[in-house]
């Protein structure tokens, strides 16, 4: 008699545009499966933060690429219960919250478009991903970093819906913001991320595309879990 075995995918790639819920869903999935969660966007953010910190001109591609090649970025499981999904360390310094600053938000798409930066960071990401038992979140995981991933999901939502979620998040944390400003920045980042020459944001041909406009977090998670199982 044939034994039927169902195998959980070991490398799971979740790609999609800014604020599409990739990190929330990816983290939840990783916790459920006991996998490592790796949000690759934090690496681009870490280089952006460091360049700004050192006064390097963000438009100087050669200088920013050199920085990416020489910088040690570590992404480790969260060491503090302060809402972080993971720790982000640059040359040993904890910059988990610094990488979420507005100045990083405003400049990270420029840095992520540089070929030298992408080569340096993709290589590091690939090494971590190949170890398996991992949920990796980004823009080009299924297309470039790990095209051999066992399951590829492309999480999408309209810019208006994504801006609304960001807005609600900030207000819920007691912050102040304006919806129109958020929407403008989401659209700008989408444009830069999807029109760059190298590894532009797009769904892999063999990715399952999931539009979350009409779904809440639990519903998206249920669908993702169904794909995994
Ligand atoms: O997901 P995020 O907002 O933290 O991503 C920050 C930036 O990095 C964004 O401009 C897209 C870019 N990025 C990328 O180009 N490739 C990845 N694998 C992850 C993020």
PDB file of C-alpha atoms and ligand atoms in Angstrom, residues 18 22 39-42 44-45 100 108-109 112 118 125 137-141 189 193 196, ligand 1:
ATOM      1  CA  UNK A  18       4.444  48.103   0.893  1.00  0.00           C
ATOM      2  CA  UNK A  22       3.234  40.516   4.426  1.00  0.00           C
ATOM      3  CA  UNK A  39      11.687  40.225   6.824  1.00  0.00           C
ATOM      4  CA  UNK A  40      14.253  41.102   4.146  1.00  0.00           C
ATOM      5  CA  UNK A  41      13.088  44.736   3.895  1.00  0.00           C
ATOM      6  CA  UNK A  42      14.865  45.451   7.194  1.00  0.00           C
ATOM      7  CA  UNK A  44      17.528  47.630   2.909  1.00  0.00           C
ATOM      8  CA  UNK A  45      16.310  49.788   5.776  1.00  0.00           C
ATOM      9  CA  UNK A 100      11.230  52.403  10.970  1.00  0.00           C
ATOM     10  CA  UNK A 108      14.815  53.298   1.365  1.00  0.00           C
ATOM     11  CA  UNK A 109      13.317  52.844  -2.120  1.00  0.00           C
ATOM     12  CA  UNK A 112      16.849  49.372  -2.759  1.00  0.00           C
ATOM     13  CA  UNK A 118      20.796  44.347  -4.130  1.00  0.00           C
ATOM     14  CA  UNK A 125      19.402  36.582   2.211  1.00  0.00           C
ATOM     15  CA  UNK A 137       9.132  38.229   3.247  1.00  0.00           C
ATOM     16  CA  UNK A 138      10.115  40.844   0.648  1.00  0.00           C
ATOM     17  CA  UNK A 139       9.625  42.002  -2.924  1.00  0.00           C
ATOM     18  CA  UNK A 140      11.788  39.607  -4.946  1.00  0.00           C
ATOM     19  CA  UNK A 141      12.091  36.474  -2.826  1.00  0.00           C
ATOM     20  CA  UNK A 189       7.158  53.695  -3.107  1.00  0.00           C
ATOM     21  CA  UNK A 193       9.797  49.479  -6.349  1.00  0.00           C
ATOM     22  CA  UNK A 196      13.415  49.765 -11.031  1.00  0.00           C
TER      23      UNK A 196
HETATM   24  O1  LIG B   1       8.921  45.930   3.196  1.00  0.00           O
HETATM   25  P1  LIG B   1       9.622  47.224   3.573  1.00  0.00           P
HETATM   26  O2  LIG B   1       8.722  48.428   3.499  1.00  0.00           O
HETATM   27  O3  LIG B   1      10.310  47.162   4.896  1.00  0.00           O
HETATM   28  O4  LIG B   1      10.756  47.417   2.456  1.00  0.00           O
HETATM   29  C1  LIG B   1      11.633  48.505   2.476  1.00  0.00           C
HETATM   30  C2  LIG B   1      12.161  48.786   1.076  1.00  0.00           C
HETATM   31  O5  LIG B   1      13.029  47.740   0.646  1.00  0.00           O
HETATM   32  C3  LIG B   1      11.120  48.966  -0.024  1.00  0.00           C
HETATM   33  O6  LIG B   1      11.462  50.098  -0.805  1.00  0.00           O
HETATM   34  C4  LIG B   1      11.235  47.732  -0.870  1.00  0.00           C
HETATM   35  C5  LIG B   1      12.628  47.253  -0.608  1.00  0.00           C
HETATM   36  N1  LIG B   1      12.754  45.790  -0.606  1.00  0.00           N
HETATM   37  C6  LIG B   1      13.230  45.193  -1.748  1.00  0.00           C
HETATM   38  O7  LIG B   1      13.488  45.888  -2.729  1.00  0.00           O
HETATM   39  N2  LIG B   1      13.436  43.863  -1.779  1.00  0.00           N
HETATM   40  C7  LIG B   1      13.133  43.097  -0.715  1.00  0.00           C
HETATM   41  N3  LIG B   1      13.331  41.790  -0.775  1.00  0.00           N
HETATM   42  C8  LIG B   1      12.615  43.691   0.458  1.00  0.00           C
HETATM   43  C9  LIG B   1      12.417  45.044   0.469  1.00  0.00           C
END
